[in-house]
JSON list of C-alpha atoms in Angstrom, two decimals:
[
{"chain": "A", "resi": 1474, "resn": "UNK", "atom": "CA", "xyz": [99.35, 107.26, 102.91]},
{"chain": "A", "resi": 1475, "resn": "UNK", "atom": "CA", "xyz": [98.51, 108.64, 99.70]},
{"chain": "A", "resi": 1476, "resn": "UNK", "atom": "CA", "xyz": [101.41, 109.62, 97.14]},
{"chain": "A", "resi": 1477, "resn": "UNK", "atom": "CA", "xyz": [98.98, 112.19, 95.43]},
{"chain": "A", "resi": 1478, "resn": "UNK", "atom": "CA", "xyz": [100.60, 115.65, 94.55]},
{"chain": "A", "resi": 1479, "resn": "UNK", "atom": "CA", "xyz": [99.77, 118.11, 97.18]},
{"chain": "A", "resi": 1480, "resn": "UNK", "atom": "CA", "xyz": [99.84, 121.87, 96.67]},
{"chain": "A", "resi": 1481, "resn": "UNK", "atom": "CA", "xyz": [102.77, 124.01, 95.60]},
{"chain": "A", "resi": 1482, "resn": "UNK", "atom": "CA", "xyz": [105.32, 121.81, 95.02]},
{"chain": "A", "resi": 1483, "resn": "UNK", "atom": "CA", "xyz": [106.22, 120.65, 99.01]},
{"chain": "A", "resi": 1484, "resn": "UNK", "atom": "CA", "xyz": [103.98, 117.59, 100.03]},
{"chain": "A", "resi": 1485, "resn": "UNK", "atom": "CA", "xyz": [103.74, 119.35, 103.77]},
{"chain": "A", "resi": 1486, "resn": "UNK", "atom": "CA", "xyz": [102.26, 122.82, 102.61]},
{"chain": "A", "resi": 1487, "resn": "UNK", "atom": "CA", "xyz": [98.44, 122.26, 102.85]},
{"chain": "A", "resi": 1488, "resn": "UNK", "atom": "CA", "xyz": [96.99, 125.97, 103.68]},
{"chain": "A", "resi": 1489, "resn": "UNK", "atom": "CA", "xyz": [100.45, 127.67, 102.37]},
{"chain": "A", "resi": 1490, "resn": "UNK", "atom": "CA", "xyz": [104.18, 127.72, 102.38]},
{"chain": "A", "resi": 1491, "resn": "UNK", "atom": "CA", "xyz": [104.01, 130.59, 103.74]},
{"chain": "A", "resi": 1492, "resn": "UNK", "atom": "CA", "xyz": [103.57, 128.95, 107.15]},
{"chain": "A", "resi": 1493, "resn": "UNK", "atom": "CA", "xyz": [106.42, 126.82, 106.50]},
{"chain": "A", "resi": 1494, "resn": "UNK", "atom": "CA", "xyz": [109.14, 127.14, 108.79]},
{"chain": "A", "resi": 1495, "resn": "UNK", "atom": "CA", "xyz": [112.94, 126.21, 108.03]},
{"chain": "A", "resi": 1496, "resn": "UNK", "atom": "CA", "xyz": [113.64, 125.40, 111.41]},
{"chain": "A", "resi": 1497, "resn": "UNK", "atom": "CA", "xyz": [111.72, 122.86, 113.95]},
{"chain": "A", "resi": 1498, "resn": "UNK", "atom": "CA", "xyz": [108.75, 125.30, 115.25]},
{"chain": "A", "resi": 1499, "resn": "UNK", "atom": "CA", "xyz": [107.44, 125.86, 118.31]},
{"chain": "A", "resi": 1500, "resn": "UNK", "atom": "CA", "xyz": [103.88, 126.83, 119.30]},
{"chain": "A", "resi": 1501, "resn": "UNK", "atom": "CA", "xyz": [101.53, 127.15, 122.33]},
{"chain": "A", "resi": 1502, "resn": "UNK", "atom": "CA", "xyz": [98.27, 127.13, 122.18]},
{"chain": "A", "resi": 1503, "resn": "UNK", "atom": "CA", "xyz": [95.80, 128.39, 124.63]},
{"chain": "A", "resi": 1504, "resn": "UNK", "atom": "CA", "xyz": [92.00, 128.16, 124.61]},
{"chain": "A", "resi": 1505, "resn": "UNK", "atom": "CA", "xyz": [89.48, 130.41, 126.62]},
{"chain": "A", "resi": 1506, "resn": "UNK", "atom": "CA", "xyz": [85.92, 129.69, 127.31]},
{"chain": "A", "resi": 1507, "resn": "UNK", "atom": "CA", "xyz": [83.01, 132.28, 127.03]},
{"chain": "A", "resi": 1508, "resn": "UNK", "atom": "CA", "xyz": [79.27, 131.94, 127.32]},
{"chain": "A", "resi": 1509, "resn": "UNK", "atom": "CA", "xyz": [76.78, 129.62, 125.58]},
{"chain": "A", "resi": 1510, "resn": "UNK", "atom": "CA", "xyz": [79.88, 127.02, 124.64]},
{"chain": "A", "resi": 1511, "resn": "UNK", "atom": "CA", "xyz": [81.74, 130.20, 122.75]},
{"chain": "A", "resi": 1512, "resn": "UNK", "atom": "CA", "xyz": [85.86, 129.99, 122.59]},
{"chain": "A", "resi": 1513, "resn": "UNK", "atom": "CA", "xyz": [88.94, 131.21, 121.29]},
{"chain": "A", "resi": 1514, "resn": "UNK", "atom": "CA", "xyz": [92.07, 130.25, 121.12]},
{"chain": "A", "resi": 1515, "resn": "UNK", "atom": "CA", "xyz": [95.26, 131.62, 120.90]},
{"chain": "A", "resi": 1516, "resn": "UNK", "atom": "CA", "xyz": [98.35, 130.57, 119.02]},
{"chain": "A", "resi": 1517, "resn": "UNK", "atom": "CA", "xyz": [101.90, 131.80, 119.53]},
{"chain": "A", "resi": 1518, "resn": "UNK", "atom": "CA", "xyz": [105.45, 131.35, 118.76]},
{"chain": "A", "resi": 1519, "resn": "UNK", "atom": "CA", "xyz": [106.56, 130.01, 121.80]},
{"chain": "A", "resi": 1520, "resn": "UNK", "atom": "CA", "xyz": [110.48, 130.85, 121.47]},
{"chain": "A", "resi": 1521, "resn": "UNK", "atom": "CA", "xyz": [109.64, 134.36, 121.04]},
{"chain": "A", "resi": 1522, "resn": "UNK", "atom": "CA", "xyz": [106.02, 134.70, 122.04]},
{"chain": "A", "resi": 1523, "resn": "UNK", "atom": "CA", "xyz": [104.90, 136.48, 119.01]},
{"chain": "A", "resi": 1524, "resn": "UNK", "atom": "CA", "xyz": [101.41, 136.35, 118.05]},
{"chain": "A", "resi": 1525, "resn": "UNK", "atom": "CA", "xyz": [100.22, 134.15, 114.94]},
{"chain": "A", "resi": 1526, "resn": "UNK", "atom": "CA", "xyz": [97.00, 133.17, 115.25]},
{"chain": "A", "resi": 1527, "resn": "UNK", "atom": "CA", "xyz": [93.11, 133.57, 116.92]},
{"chain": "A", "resi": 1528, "resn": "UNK", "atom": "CA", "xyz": [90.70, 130.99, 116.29]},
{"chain": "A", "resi": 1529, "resn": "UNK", "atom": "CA", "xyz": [87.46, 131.84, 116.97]},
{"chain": "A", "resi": 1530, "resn": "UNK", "atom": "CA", "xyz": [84.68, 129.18, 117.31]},
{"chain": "A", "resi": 1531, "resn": "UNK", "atom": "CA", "xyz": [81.28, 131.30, 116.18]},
{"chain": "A", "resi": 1532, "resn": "UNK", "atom": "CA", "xyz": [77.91, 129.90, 117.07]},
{"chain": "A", "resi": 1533, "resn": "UNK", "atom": "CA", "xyz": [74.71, 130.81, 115.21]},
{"chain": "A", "resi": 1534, "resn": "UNK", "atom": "CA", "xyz": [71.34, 129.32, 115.51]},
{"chain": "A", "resi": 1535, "resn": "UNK", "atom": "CA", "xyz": [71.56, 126.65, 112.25]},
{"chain": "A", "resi": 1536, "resn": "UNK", "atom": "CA", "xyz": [74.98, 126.09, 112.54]},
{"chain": "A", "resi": 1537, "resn": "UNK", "atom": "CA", "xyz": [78.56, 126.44, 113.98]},
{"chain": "A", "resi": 1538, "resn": "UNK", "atom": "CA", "xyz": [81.87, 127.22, 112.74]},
{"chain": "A", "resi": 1539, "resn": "UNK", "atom": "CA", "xyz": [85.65, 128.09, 113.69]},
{"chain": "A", "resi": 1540, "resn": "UNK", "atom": "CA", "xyz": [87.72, 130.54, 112.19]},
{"chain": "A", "resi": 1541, "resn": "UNK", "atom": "CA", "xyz": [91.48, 131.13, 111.88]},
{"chain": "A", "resi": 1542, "resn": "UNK", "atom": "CA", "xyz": [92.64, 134.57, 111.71]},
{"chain": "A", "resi": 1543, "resn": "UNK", "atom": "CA", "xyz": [95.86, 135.68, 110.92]},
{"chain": "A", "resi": 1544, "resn": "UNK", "atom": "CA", "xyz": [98.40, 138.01, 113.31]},
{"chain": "A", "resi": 1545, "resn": "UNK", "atom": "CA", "xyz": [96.01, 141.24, 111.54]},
{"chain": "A", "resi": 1546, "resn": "UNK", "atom": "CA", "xyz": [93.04, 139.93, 111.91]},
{"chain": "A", "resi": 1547, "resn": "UNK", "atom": "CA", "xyz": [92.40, 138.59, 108.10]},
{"chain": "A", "resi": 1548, "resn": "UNK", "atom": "CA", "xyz": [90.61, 134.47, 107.76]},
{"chain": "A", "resi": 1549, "resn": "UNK", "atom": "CA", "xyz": [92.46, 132.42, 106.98]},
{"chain": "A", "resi": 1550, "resn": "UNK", "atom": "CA", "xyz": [90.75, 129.37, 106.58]},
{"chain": "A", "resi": 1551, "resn": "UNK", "atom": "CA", "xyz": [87.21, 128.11, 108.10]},
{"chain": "A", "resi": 1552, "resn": "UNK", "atom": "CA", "xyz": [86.45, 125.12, 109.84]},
{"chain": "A", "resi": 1553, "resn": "UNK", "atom": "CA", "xyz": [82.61, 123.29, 109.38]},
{"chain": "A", "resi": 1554, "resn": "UNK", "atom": "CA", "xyz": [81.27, 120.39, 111.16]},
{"chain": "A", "resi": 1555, "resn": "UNK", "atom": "CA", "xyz": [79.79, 118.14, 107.75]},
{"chain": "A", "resi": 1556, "resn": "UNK", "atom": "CA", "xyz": [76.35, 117.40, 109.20]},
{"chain": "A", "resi": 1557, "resn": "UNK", "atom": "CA", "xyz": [74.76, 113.87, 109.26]},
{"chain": "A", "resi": 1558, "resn": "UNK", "atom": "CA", "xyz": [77.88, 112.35, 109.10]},
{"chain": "A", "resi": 1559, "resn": "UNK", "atom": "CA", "xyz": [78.51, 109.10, 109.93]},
{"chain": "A", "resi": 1560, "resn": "UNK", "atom": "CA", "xyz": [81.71, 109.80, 111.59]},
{"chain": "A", "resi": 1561, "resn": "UNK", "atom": "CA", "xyz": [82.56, 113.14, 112.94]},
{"chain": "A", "resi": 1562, "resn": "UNK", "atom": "CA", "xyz": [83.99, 114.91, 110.05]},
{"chain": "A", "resi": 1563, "resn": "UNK", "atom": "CA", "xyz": [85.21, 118.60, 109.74]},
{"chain": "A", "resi": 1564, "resn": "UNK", "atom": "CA", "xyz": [85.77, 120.08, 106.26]},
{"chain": "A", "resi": 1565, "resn": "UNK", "atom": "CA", "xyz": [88.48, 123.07, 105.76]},
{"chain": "A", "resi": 1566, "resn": "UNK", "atom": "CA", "xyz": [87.74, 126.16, 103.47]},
{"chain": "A", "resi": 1567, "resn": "UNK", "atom": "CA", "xyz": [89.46, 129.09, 102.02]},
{"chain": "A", "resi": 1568, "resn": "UNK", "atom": "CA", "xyz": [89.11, 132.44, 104.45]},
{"chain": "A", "resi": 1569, "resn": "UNK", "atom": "CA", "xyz": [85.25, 132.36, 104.99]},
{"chain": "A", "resi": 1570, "resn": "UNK", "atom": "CA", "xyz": [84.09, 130.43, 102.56]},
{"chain": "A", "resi": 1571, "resn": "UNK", "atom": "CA", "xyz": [81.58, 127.66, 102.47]},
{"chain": "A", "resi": 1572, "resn": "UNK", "atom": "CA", "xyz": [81.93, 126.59, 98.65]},
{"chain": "A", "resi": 1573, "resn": "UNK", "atom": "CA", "xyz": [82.32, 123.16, 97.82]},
{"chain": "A", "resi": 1574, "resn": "UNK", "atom": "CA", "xyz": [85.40, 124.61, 95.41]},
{"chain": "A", "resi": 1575, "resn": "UNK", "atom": "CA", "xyz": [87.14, 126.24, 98.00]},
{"chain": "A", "resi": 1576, "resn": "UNK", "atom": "CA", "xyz": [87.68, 122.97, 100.15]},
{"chain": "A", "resi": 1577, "resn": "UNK", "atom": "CA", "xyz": [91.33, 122.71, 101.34]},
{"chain": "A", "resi": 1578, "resn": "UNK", "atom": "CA", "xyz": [91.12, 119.18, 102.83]},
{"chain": "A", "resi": 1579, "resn": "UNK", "atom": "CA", "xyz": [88.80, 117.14, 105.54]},
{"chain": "A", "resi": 1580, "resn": "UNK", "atom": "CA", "xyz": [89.66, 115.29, 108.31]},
{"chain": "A", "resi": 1581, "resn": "UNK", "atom": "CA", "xyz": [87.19, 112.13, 110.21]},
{"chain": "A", "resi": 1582, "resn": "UNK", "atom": "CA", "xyz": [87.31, 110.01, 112.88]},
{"chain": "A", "resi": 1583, "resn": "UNK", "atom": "CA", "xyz": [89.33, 107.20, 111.58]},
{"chain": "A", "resi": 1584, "resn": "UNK", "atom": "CA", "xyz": [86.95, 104.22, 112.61]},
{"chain": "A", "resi": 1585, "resn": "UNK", "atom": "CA", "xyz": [83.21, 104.21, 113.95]},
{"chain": "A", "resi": 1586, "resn": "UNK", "atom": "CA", "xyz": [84.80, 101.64, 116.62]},
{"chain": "A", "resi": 1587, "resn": "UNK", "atom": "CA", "xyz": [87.64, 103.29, 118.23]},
{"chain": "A", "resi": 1588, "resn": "UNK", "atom": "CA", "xyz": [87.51, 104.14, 121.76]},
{"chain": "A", "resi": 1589, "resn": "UNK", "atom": "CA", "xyz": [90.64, 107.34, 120.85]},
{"chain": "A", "resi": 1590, "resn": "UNK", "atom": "CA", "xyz": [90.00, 109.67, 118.14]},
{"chain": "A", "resi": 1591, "resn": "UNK", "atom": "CA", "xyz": [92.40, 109.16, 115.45]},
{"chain": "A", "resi": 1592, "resn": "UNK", "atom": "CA", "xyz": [91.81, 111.65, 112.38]},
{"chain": "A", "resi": 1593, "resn": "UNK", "atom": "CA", "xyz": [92.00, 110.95, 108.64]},
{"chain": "A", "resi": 1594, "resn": "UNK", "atom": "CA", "xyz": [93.00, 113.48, 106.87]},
{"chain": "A", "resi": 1595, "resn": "UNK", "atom": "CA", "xyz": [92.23, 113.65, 103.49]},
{"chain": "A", "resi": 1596, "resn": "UNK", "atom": "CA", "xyz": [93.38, 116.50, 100.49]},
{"chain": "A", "resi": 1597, "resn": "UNK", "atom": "CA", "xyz": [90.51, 118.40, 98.57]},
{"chain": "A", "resi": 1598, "resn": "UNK", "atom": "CA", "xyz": [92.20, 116.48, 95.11]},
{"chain": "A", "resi": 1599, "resn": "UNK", "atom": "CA", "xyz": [91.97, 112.82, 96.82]},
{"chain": "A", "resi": 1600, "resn": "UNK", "atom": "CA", "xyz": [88.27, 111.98, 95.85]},
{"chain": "A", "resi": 1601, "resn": "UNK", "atom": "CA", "xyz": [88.50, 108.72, 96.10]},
{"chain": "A", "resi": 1602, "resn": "UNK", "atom": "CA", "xyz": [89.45, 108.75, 100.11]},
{"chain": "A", "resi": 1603, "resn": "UNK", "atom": "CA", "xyz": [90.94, 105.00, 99.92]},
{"chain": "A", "resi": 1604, "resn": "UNK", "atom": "CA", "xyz": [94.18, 106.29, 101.73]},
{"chain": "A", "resi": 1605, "resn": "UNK", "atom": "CA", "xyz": [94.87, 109.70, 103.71]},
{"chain": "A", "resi": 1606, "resn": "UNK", "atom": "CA", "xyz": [97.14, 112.39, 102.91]},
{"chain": "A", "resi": 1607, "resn": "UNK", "atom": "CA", "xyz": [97.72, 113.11, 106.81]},
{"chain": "A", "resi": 1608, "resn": "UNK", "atom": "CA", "xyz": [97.34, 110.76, 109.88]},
{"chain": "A", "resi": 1609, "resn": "UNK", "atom": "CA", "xyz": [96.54, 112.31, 113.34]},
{"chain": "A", "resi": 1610, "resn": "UNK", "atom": "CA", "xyz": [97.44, 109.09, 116.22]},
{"chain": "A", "resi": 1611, "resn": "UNK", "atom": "CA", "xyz": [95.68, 110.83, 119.51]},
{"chain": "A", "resi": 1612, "resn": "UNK", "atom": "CA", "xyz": [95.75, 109.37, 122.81]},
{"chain": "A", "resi": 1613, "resn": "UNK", "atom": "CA", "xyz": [92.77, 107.99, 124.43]},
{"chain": "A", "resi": 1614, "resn": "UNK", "atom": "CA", "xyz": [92.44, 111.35, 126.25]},
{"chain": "A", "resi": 1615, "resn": "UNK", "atom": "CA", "xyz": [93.83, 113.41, 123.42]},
{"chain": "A", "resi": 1616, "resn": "UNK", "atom": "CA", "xyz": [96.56, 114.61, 125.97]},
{"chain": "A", "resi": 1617, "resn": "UNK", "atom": "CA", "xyz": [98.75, 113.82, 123.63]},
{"chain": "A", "resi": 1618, "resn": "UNK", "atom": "CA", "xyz": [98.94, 113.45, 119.44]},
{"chain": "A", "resi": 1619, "resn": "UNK", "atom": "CA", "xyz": [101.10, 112.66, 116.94]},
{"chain": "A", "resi": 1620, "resn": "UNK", "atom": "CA", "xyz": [100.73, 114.03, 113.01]},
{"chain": "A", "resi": 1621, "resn": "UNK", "atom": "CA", "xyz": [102.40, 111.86, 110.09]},
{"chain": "A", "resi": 1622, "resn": "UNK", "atom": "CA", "xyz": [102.11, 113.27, 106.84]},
{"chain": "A", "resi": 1623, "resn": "UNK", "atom": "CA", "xyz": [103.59, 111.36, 103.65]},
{"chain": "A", "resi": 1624, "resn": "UNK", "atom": "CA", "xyz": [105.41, 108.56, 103.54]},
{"chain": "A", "resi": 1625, "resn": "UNK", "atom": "CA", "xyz": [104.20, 108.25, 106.81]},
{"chain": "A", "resi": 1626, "resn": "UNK", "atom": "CA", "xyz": [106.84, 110.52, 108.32]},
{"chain": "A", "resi": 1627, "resn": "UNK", "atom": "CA", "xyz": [106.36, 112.65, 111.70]},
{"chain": "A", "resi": 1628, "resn": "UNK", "atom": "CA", "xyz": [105.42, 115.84, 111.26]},
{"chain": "A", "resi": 1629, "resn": "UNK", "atom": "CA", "xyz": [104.56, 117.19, 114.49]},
{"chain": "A", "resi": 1630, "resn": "UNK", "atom": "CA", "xyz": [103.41, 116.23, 118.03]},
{"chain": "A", "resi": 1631, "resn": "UNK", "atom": "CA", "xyz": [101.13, 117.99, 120.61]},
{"chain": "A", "resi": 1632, "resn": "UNK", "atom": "CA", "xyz": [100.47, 117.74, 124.57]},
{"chain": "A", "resi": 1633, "resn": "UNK", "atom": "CA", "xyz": [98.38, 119.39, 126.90]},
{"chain": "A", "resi": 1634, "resn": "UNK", "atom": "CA", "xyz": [100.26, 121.13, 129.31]},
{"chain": "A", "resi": 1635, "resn": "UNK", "atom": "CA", "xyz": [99.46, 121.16, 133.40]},
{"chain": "A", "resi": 1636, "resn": "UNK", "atom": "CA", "xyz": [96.83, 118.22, 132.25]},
{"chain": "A", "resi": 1637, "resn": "UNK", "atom": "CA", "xyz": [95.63, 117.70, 135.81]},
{"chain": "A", "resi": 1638, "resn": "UNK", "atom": "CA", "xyz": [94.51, 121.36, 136.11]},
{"chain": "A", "resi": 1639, "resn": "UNK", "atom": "CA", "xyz": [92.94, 122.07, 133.50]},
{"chain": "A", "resi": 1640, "resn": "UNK", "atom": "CA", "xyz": [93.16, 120.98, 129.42]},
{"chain": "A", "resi": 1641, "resn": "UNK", "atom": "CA", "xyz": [93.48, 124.72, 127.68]},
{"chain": "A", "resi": 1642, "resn": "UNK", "atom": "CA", "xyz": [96.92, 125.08, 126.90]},
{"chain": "A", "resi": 1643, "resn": "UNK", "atom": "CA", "xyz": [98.65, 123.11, 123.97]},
{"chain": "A", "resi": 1644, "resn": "UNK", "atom": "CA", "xyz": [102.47, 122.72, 123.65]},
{"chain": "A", "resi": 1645, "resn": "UNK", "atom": "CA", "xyz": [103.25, 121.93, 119.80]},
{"chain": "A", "resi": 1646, "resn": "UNK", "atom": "CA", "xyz": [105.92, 120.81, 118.35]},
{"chain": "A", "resi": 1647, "resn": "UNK", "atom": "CA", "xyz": [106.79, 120.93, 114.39]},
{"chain": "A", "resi": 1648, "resn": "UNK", "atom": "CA", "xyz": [109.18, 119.55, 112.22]},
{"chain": "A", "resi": 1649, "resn": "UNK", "atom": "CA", "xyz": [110.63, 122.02, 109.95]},
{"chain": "A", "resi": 1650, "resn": "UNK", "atom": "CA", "xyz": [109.35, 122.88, 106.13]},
{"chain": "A", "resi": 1651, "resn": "UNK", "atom": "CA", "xyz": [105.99, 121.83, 107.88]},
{"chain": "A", "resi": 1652, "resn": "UNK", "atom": "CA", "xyz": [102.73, 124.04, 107.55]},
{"chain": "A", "resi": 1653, "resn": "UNK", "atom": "CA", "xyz": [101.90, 125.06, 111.15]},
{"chain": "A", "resi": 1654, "resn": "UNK", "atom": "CA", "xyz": [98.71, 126.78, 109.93]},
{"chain": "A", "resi": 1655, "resn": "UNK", "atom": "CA", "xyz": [97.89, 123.22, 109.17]},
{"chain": "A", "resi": 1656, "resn": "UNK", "atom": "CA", "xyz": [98.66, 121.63, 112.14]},
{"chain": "A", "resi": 1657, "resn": "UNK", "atom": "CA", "xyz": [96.94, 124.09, 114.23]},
{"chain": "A", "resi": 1658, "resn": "UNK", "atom": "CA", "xyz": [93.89, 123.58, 112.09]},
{"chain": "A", "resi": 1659, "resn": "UNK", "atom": "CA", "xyz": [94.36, 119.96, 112.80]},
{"chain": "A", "resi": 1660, "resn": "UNK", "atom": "CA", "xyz": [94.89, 120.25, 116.94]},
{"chain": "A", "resi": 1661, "resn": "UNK", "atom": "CA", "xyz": [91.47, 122.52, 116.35]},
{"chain": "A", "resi": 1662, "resn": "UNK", "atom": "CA", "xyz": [89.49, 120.09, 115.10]},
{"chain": "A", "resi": 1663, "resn": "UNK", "atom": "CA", "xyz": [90.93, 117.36, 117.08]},
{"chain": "A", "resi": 1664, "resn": "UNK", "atom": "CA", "xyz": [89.76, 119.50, 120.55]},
{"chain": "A", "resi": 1665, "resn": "UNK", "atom": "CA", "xyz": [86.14, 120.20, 118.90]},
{"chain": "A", "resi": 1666, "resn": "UNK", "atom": "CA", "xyz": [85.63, 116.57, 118.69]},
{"chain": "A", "resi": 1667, "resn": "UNK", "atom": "CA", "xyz": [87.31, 115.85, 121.88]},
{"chain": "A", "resi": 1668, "resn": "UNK", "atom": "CA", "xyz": [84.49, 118.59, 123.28]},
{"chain": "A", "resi": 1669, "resn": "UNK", "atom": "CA", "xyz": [81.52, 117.51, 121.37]},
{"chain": "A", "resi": 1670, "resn": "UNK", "atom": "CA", "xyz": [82.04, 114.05, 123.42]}
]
């Protein structure tokens, strides 16, 4: 993966530190469904079951989107399908933006000949793309995923829990000093293209 330097000093603080946890960190994530392919998710600290996140996924007639929102309701970062893109790729911005200058990182199908959906993940700064930044290793049936960031070192790990009944609630695990706004962003994008399918 690539050795570039990544934001504010600690190589696993992509959105901010301020979703870095000391300790390993716990979340579950749950996903409802509403009308015309509309859903939300929900993301808490599973030890304690305090609220972090909603992502909402917000249709409009040109175009669709998913937004994270903090505990208070405030974006966090926005997540865009690129369109006409070879391989599915989803770009990151700041809160709502859609600027090309407010890109936090991207993330694409690994290979146009893969039968699982492995993600490339890929730093605002790298603009050459020749190695990711971040590796997401799903299983064929993205039950399952694994996250390396650099150095190629686990970072954190997701499953779908109660599989055979359903596929809307997501145990995650991650390793500590790790940004979990991150990962959920990651898991996000990982179910959208798991959906589009």
């Amino acid at each position: 993966m690539s050795s570039l330097q990544m934001p504010f000093g600690n190589p696993n603080a992509v959105i901010s530190p301020n979703y870095c946890a000391p300790q390993p960190f716990q979340l579950s994530m749950k996903k409802k469904h509403y009308f015309l392919s509309s859903r939300e998710y929900e993301v808490k600290d599973d030890k304690y079951g305090r609220f972090l996140f909603k992502v909402k996924r917000i249709n409009s007639f040109f175009s669709s989107k998913v937004v994270i929102y903090d505990a208070v309701g405030n974006p966090i970062v926005t997540l865009r399908p690129k369109v006409n893109s070879r391989r599915s790729r989803w770009q990151v911005f700041r809160g709502e933006s859609k600027a090309n200058t407010d890109i936090i990182f991207s993330a694409r199908i690994s290979s146009s000949f893969q039968f699982n959906r492995n993600l490339d993940v890929f730093l605002q700064n790298n603009i050459g793309e020749k190695i990711c930044d971040f590796k997401m290793k799903a299983s064929n049936s993205a039950n399952t995923c694994d996250i390396y960031g650099p150095s190629s070192l686990l970072i954190a790990q997701m499953k779908r829990k109660g599989i055979f009944f359903g596929r809307n609630h997501f145990m995650v695990s991650v390793k500590p000093n790790v940004d979990y706004a991150f990962i959920v962003a990651l898991i996000v994008i990982l179910d959208e293209i798991v959906n589009s399918d």
